[in-house]
Steps between C-alpha positions, in 0.01 A plus 500: 500500500679481162329618185330231295610423145187673374582815698856497369354463151295815555813689603682370192213618280566855629880470498563749219290760681646435845864508387458864395411601856718598797560367849208566737253484208178311578343264246222247520385168358154348500172657400371846578273339758773287654834673474823391667751780544879480497779751544829490310799492738778445244509540123757468221425603143812449293609206283392294800154592626384405849225596742474424871167574667298435814131501591371836620188710513388727217703791640824305520483461875492195729766323296529126568863399444425143608350443154759657271510404132783543252411499129731514198395598149622336182695592188464850362525404135636776282779656299751772574718715277875444487715751314767317301632839390369851577286475185429126484241370749377142516222337698588214736303309767480691828664366817190322626456323166869406489467354849203290387710361215778409744242339730435234237823327612558616857344695786399850394768765562231692685523256792748715695283812475197296596673357805619845607145629472379211716766573764410869510133416543581243769703758693207741496258227606729393786484852646130437555536141623333382183530205264514456123227244442469515119742521211370511147676549167408518134672382181878553508481575873320173574799267528722744696198571718460131580865480601474808721181369660664166575825655623321725750224251584204710390190299601307547174664537158286561192636545149340570166623407150851406620766562236822296477428240765688211342801715408533612863447149634760349268751771594501368858393818678251322726621318809339175611344670800357776279341244270350321799358828627362585155325165497276591792465878478464596133205535266611571142252606235611458138340600172286198422589482130866591559457755219746733668717290729568238232763749382691503831756236403335224699170465324324693775553229762491619859824459692316304769302267272752224564445528874140591560260209545188711523265702287674721251294812463476651158395838370382632173591845378217727390574850371829507686351422839502185710192282519538213744379152419579180688580173329624166627775360278 
């Protein structure tokens, strides 16, 4: 059984903690009285950040590869030092931030790394006769994540605060069949006031808003974390 949107939300709320862990690390969601345990089977913590995990027990045993989830984190906003001369440093946006700027007009350059991560996770899952049932992505990773989910027919795709949806859509990166798949398999949660995504070059519109004839689920951002709310629009 695939994770629910609420369960994926709980994983996303712990994303900055989980991404610092290693493969075979166990983490949990839920309350202390009702914990659900998962074990990391693949992790990438570079400019692109991804986590693949499966249900398990609290000791990291009895792994269930038939319910594998792949989660991508968002933009790592920051600056890095570039030395113009040996004595003349300047600060410039880091690679992740530069990619977010480019994603205002086209698919994020991180797409290739994200797809490679998905393939590596899928290879590991296949060794155990498993299935990737969930794909979730946040911010800059949202739109590439939707494309990967549609390309590989992931049953449940959930994205949060998608960045650059209209730029990617207008660039023609989505095939007709991918858009049709997105229509029936994706839940996208956006910041309800568009305070952040209004800066993404498309006014914060979701790349599938032209195609989805269903509830659009919105989120509000509170202290940097995701709080889900559902609205009919």
